[in-house]
Short mmCIF file of C-alpha atoms and ligand atoms in Angstrom, two decimals:
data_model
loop_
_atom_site.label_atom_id
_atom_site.label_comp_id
_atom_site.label_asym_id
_atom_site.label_seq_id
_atom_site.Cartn_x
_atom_site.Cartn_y
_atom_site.Cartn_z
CA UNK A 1 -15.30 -5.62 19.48
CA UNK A 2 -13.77 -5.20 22.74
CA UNK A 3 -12.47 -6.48 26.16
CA UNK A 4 -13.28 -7.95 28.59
CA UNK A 5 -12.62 -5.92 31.97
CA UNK A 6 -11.01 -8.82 33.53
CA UNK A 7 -8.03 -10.61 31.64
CA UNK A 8 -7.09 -14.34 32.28
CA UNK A 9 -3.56 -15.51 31.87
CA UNK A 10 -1.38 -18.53 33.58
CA UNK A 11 0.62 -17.48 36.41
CA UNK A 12 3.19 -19.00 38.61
CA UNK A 13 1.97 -18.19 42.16
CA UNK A 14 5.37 -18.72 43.90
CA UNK A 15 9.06 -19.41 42.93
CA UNK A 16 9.45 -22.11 40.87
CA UNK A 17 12.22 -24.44 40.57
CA UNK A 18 12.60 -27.50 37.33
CA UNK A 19 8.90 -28.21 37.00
CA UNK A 20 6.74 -25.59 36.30
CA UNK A 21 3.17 -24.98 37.65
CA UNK A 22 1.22 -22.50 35.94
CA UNK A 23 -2.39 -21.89 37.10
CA UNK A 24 -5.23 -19.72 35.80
CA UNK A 25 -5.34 -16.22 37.19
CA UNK A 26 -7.80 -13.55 36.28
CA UNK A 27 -6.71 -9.72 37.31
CA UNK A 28 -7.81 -6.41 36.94
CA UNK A 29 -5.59 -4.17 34.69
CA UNK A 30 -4.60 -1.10 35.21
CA UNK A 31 -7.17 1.60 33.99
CA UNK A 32 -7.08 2.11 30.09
CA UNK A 33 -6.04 5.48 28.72
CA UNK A 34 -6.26 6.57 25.23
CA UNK A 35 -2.98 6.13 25.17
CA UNK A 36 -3.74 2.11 25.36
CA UNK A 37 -4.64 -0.14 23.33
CA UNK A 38 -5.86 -3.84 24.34
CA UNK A 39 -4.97 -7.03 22.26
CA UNK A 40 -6.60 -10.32 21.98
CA UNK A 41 -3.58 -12.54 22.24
CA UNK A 42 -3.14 -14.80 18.93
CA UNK A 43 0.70 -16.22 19.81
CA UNK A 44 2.92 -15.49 22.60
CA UNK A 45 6.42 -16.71 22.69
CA UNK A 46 8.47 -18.47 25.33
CA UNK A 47 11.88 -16.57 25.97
CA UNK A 48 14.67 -17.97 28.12
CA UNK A 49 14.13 -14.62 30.45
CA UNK A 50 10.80 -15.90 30.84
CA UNK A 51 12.17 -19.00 32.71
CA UNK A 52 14.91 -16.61 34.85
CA UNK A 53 11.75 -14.76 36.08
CA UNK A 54 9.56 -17.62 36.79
CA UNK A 55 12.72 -19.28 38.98
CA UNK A 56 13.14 -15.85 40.69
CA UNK A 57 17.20 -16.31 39.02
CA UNK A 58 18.14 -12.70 38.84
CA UNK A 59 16.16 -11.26 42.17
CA UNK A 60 13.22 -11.59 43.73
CA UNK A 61 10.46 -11.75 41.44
CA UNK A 62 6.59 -10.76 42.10
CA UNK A 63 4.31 -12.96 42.31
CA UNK A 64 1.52 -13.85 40.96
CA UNK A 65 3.90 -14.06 37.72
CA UNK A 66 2.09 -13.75 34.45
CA UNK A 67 5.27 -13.67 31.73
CA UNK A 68 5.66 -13.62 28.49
CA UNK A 69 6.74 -10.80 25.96
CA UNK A 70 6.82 -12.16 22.03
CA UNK A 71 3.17 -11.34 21.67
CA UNK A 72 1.37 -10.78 18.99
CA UNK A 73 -2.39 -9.77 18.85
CA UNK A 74 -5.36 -7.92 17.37
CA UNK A 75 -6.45 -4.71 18.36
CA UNK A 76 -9.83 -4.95 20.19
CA UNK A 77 -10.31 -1.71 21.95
CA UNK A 78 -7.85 1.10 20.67
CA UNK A 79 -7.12 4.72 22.59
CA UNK A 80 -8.04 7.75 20.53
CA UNK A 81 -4.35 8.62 21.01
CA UNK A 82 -2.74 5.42 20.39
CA UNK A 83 -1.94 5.77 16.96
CA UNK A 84 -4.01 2.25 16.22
CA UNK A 85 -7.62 1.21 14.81
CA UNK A 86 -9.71 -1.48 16.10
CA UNK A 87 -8.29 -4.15 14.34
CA UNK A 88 -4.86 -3.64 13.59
CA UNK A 89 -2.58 -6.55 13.78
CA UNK A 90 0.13 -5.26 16.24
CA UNK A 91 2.97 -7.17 18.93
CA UNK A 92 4.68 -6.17 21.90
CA UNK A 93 7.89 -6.87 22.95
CA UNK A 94 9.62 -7.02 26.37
CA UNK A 95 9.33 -3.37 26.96
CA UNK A 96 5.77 -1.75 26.93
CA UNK A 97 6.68 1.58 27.89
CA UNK A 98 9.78 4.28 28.63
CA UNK A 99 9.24 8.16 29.48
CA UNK A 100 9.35 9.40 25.73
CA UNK A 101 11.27 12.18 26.73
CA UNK A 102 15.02 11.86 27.89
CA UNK A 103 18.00 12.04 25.57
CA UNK A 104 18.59 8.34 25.35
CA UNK A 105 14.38 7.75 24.22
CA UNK A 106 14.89 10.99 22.04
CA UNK A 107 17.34 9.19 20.34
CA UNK A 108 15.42 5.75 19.70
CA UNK A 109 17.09 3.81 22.17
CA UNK A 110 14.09 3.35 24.50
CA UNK A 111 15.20 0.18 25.29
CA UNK A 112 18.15 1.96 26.86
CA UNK A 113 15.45 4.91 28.82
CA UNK A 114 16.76 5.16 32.52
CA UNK A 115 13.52 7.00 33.63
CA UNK A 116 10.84 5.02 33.18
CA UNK A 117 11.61 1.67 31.79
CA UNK A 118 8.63 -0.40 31.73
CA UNK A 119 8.77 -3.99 31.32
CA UNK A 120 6.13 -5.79 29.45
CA UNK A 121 5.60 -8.28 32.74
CA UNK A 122 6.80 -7.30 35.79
CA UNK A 123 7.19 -3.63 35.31
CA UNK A 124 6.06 -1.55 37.87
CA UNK A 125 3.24 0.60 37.51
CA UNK A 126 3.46 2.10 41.06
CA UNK A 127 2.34 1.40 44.72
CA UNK A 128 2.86 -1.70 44.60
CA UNK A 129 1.26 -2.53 40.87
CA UNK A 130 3.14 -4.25 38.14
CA UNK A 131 2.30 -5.25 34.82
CA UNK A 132 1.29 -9.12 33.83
CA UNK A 133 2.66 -10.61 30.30
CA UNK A 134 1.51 -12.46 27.60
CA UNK A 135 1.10 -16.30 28.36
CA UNK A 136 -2.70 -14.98 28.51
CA UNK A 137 -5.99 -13.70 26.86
CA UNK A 138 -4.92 -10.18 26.40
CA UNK A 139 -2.70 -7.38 26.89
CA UNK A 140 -2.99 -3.89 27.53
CA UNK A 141 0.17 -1.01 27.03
CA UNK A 142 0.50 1.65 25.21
CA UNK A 143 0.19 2.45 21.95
CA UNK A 144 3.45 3.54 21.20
CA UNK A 145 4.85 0.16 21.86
CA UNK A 146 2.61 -1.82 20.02
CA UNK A 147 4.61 -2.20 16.69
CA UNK A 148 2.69 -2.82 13.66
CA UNK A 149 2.84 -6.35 12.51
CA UNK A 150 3.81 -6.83 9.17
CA UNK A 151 1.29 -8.49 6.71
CA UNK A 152 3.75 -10.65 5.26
CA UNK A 153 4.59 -12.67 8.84
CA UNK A 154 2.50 -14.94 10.43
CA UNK A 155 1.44 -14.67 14.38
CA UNK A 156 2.41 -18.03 15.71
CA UNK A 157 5.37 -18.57 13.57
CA UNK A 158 7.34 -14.95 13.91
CA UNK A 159 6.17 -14.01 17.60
CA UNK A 160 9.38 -14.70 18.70
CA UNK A 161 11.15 -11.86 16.64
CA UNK A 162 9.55 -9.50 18.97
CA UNK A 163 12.45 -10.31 22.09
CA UNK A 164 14.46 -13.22 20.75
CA UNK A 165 15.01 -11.44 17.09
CA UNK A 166 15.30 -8.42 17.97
CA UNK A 167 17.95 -9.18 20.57
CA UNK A 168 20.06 -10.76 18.41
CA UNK A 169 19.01 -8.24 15.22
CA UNK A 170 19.65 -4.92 16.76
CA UNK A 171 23.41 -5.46 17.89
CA UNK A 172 24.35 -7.45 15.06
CA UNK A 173 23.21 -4.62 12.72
CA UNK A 174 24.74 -1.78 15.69
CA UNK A 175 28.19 -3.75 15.41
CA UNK A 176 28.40 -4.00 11.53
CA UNK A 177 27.88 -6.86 10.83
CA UNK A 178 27.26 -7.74 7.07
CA UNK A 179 30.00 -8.66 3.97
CA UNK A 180 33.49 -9.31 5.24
CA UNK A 181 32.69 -9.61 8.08
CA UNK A 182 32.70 -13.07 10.48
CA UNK A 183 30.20 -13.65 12.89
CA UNK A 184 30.27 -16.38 15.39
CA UNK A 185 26.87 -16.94 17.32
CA UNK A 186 27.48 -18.65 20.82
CA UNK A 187 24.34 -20.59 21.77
CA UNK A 188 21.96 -22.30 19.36
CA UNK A 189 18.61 -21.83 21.04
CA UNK A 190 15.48 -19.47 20.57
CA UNK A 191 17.95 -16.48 20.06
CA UNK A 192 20.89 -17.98 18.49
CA UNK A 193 18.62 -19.95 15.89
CA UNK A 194 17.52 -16.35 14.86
CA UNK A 195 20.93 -14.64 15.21
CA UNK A 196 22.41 -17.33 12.88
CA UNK A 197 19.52 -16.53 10.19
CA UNK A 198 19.77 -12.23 10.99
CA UNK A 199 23.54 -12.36 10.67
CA UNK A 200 23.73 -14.47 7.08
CA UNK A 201 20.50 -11.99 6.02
CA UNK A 202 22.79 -8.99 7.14
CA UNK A 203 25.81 -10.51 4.69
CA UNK A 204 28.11 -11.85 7.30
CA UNK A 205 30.04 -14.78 6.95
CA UNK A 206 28.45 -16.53 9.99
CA UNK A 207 29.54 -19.78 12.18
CA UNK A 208 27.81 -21.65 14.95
CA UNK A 209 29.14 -22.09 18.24
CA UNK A 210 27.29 -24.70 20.17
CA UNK A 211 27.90 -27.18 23.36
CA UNK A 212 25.20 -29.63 21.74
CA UNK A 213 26.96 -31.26 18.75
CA UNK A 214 23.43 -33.19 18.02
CA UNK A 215 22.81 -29.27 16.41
CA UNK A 216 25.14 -29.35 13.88
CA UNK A 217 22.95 -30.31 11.13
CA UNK A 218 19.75 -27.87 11.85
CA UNK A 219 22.49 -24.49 12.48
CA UNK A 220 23.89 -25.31 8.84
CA UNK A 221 20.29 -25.47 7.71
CA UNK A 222 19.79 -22.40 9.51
CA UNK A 223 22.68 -20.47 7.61
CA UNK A 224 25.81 -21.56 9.72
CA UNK A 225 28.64 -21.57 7.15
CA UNK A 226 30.28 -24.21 9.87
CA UNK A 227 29.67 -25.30 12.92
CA UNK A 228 32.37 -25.55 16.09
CA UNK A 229 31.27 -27.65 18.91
CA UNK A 230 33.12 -26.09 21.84
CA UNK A 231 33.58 -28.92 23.85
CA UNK A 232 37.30 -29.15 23.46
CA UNK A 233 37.83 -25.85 24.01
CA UNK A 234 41.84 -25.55 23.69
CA UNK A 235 41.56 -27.26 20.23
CA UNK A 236 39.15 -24.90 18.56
CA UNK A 237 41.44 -21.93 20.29
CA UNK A 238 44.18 -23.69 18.35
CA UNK A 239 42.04 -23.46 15.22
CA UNK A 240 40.19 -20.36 15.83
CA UNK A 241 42.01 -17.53 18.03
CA UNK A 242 41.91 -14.24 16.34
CA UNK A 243 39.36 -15.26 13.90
CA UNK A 244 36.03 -13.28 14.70
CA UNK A 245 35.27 -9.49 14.02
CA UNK A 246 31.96 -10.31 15.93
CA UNK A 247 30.46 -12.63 18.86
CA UNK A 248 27.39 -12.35 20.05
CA UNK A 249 26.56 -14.95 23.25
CA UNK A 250 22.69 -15.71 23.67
CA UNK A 251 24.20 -18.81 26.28
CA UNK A 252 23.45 -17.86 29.91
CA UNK A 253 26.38 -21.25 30.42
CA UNK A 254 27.40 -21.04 34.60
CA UNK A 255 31.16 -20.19 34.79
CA UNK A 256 31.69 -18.31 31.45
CA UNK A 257 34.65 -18.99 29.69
CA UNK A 258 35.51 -15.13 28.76
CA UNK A 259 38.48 -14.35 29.27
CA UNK A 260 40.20 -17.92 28.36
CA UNK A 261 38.21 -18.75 26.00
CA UNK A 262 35.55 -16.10 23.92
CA UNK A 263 38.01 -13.15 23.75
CA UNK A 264 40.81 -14.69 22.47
CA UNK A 265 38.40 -15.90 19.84
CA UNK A 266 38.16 -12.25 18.55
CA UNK A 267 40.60 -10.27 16.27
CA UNK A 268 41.93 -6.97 17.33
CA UNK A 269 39.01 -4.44 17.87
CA UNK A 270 36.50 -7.55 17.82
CA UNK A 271 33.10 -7.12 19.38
CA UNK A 272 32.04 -9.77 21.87
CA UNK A 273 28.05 -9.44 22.88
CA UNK A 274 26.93 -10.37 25.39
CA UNK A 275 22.95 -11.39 24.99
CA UNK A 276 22.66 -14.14 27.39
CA UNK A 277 22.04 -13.32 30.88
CA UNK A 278 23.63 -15.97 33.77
CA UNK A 279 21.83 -16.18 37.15
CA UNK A 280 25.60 -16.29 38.59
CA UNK A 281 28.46 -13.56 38.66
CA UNK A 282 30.26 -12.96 35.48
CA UNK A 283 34.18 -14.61 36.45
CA UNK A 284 36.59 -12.42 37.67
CA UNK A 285 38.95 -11.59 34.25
CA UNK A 286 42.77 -10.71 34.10
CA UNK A 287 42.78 -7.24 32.54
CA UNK A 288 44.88 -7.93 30.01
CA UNK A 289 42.81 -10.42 28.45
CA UNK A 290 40.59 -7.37 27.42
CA UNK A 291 43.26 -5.52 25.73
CA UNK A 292 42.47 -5.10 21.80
CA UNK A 293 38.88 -6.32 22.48
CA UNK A 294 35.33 -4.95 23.47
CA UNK A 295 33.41 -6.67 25.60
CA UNK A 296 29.85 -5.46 25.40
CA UNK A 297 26.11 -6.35 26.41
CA UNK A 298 22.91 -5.60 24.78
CA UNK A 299 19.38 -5.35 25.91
CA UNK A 300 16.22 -6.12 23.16
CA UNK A 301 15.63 -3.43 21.11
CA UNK A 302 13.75 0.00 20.34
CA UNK A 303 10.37 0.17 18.39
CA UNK A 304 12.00 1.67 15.17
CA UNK A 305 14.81 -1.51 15.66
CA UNK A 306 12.07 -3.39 16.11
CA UNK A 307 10.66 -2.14 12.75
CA UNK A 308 13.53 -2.35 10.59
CA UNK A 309 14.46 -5.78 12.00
CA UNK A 310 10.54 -6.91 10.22
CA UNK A 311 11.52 -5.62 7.10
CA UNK A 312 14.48 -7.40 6.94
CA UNK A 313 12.66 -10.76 8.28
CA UNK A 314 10.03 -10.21 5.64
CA UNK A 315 12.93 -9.33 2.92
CA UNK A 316 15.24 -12.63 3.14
CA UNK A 317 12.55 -14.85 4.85
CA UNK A 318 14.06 -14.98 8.27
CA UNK A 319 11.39 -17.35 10.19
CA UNK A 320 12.01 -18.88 13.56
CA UNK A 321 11.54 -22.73 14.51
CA UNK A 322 8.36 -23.39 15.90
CA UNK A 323 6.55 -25.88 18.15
CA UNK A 324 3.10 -24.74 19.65
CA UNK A 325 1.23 -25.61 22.97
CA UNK A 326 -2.03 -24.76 23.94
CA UNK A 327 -2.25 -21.99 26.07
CA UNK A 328 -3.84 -23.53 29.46
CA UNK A 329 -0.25 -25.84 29.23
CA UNK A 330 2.01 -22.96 29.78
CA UNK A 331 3.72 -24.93 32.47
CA UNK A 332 4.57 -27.84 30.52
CA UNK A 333 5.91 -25.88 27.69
CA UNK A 334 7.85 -23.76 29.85
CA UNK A 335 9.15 -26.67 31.94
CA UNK A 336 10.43 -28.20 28.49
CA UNK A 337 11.93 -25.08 27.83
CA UNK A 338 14.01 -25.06 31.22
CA UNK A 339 15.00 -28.79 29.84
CA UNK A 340 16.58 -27.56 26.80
CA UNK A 341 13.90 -29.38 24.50
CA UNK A 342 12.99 -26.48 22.29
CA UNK A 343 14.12 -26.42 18.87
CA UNK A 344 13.98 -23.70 18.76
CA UNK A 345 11.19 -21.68 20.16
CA UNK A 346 7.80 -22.97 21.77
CA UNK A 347 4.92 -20.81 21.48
CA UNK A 348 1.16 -21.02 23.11
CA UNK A 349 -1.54 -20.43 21.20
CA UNK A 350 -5.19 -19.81 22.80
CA UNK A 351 -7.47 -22.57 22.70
N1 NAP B 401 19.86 -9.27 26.59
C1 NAP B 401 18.58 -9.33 26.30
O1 NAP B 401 17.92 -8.33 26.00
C2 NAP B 401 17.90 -10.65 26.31
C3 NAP B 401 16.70 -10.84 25.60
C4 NAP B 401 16.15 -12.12 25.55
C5 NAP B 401 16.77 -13.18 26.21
N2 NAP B 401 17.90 -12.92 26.93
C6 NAP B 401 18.63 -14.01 27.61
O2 NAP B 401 19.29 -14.78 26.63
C7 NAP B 401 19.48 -16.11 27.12
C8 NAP B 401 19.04 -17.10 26.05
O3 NAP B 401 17.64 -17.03 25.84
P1 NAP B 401 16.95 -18.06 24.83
O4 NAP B 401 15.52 -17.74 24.85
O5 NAP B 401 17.69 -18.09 23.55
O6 NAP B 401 17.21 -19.44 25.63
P2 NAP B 401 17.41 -20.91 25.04
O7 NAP B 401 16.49 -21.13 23.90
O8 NAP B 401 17.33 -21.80 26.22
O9 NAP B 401 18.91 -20.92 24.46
C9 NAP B 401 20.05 -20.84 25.26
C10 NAP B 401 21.18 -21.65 24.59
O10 NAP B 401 22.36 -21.46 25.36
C11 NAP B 401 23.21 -22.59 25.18
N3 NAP B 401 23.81 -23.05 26.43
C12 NAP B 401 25.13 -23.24 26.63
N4 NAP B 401 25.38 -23.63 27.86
C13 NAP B 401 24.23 -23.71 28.49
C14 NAP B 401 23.86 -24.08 29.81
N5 NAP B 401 24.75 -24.44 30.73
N6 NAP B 401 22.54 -24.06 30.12
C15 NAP B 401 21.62 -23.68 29.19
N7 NAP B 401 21.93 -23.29 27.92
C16 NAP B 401 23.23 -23.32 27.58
C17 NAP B 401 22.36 -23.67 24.51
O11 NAP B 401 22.79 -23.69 23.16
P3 NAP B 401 23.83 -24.81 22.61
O12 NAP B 401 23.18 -26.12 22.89
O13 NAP B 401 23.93 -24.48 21.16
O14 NAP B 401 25.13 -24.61 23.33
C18 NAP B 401 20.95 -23.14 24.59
O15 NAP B 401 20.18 -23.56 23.50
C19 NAP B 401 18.70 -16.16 28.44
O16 NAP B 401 19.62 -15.97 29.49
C20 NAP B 401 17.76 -14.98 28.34
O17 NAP B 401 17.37 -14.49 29.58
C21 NAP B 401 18.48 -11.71 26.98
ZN1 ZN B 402 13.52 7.99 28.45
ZN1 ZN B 403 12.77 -12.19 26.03
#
């Protein structure tokens, strides 16, 4: 068992737009260490950041693009300092790598590490090099970010814990949420399907908040005590100011509606979370519309949150919404993606 010394993923050669054109691109990777290990990919998520990348939405993005992050794999060639066997069942996330020895990694929030924080695709690996992601054969990083994968989840239909549940997981869990408390989760897609299942898991009495009424009946099933279409904004203000100890947005909505709209959702001292990341500006806010709130972002998670969030998954069943593509029709599945079709995550699968 091993691999092969070139890998073989599907990569977006320029910016891409609405339709999606992923073609077959072997590279080199970067020289193994026994630090490494390499997987052979068995599932490998689609996130919404995924889709930001592939558009160039945030910046500039480098291209060729192989992406993906919820990956899952087996261990085929393992570093005699990596801390896995040839094997091993283990999944990366959307951070392979921070420098292990500042305060903030010291303190398990890697995911936080402002000296060396190494993205899973696109992360730069100097002069020029970056890494590619999962939407591929394999993937090599380091040991110390390949998290065990529990025996009690399957590949294809947990991947997407590994960015989307995790995202969702580790600030729920950081802002307290559990009994008496109410959680409202903005945005039923891949993250919000999970933060609607992680936040009724954790205790907390939890409500959808969603711009596509035709979800209703799937974020009940999901663990939604109610739902609350937001169309009509001023009438679920009238219904529902001051009501939330928690919000946590996974909607990346143009334009959003924060200080008219989410924060005056909140009670005093209220959380709101930010998860989903716009390609525009955040609005300009009035300052006092902050007053007696916290407004608050939140990037992924750290290996031991990481952890913890797959014992809770195992413990109360928390298990995404799949659909699966072949692999070699990344850029259809992604392209649905960008057109809102997933419900709730879409994951490729080699052929
Ligand atoms: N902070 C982090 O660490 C982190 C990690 C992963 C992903 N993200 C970001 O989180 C966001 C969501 O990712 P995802 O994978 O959950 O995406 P997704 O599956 O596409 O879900 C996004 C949801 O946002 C809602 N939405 C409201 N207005 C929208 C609009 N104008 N356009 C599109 N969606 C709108 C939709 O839910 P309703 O129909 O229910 O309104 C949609 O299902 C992305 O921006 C992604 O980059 C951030
Ligand atoms: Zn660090
Ligand atoms: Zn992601």
């Amino acid at each position: 068992m091993t691999s092969p010394e070139q890998f073989t993923g599907y990569a977006a050669f320029e910016q891409q737009h609405d339709v999606f054109n992923l073609k077959a691109h072997t590279y080199i990777p970067r020289p193994f260490t026994e630090k490494d290990v390499d997987v052979r990919i068995l599932a490998s998520g689609i996130c919404g950041s995924d889709v930001h990348i592939l558009r160039s939405g945030w910046s500039q993005s480098k291209y060729p693009a192989i992406v993906g992050h919820e990956i899952v794999g087996e261990v085929v060639r393992a570093g005699s300092d990596s801390g896995h066997q040839l094997g091993d069942m283990v999944a990366f996330g959307a951070q392979c790598d921070s420098c292990g020895s500042c305060e903030t990694c010291k303190n398990q929030l890697e995911n936080y590490c402002r000296k060396k924080w190494t993205a899973t695709y696109q992360g730069s690996l100097g002069k020029g090099a970056y890494t590619q992601g999962g939407y591929a054969d394999y993937y090599r990083g380091p040991g110390r970010f390949a998290i065990k994968f529990p025996k009690g989840l399957d590949p294809v239909t947990h991947c997407s814990l590994l960015c989307g549940g995790v995202t969702v997981y580790a600030p729920l869990k950081a802002y307290g949420a559990g009994p008496g408390k109410r959680v409202g989760v903005v945005g039923i897609g891949g993250l919000g399907h999970l933060g609607l299942q992680f936040s009724k898991a954790l205790g907390a009495e939890t409500y959808a908040l969603t711009h596509s009424a035709s979800k209703e009946k799937d974020a009940l099933a999901l663990g939604a005590k109610k739902v609350i279409v937001t169309k009509d904004q001023k009438a679920v203000l009238a219904e529902y100011a001051g009501f939330f100890d928690i919000i946590i947005c996974t909607s990346f909505q143009p334009n959003m509606p924060l200080s008219s709209f989410y924060l005056p959702l909140l009670k005093p001292r209220g959380n709101f979370i930010l998860n989903g990341l716009p390609e525009e500006d955040l609005p300009p806010m009035k300052p006092q519309s902050i007053l007696g709130k916290s407004l608050t972002g939140s990037l992924i998670g750290s290996p031991a949150e990481i952890e913890e969030m797959f014992e809770v998954a195992v413990k109360h069943g928390v298990k995404p919404w799949v659909t699966t593509y072949p692999m070699d029709k990344a850029g259809e599945a992604v392209t649905a993606m960008h057109e809102g079709k997933a419900r709730y995550r879409f994951v490729l699968v080699p052929k």
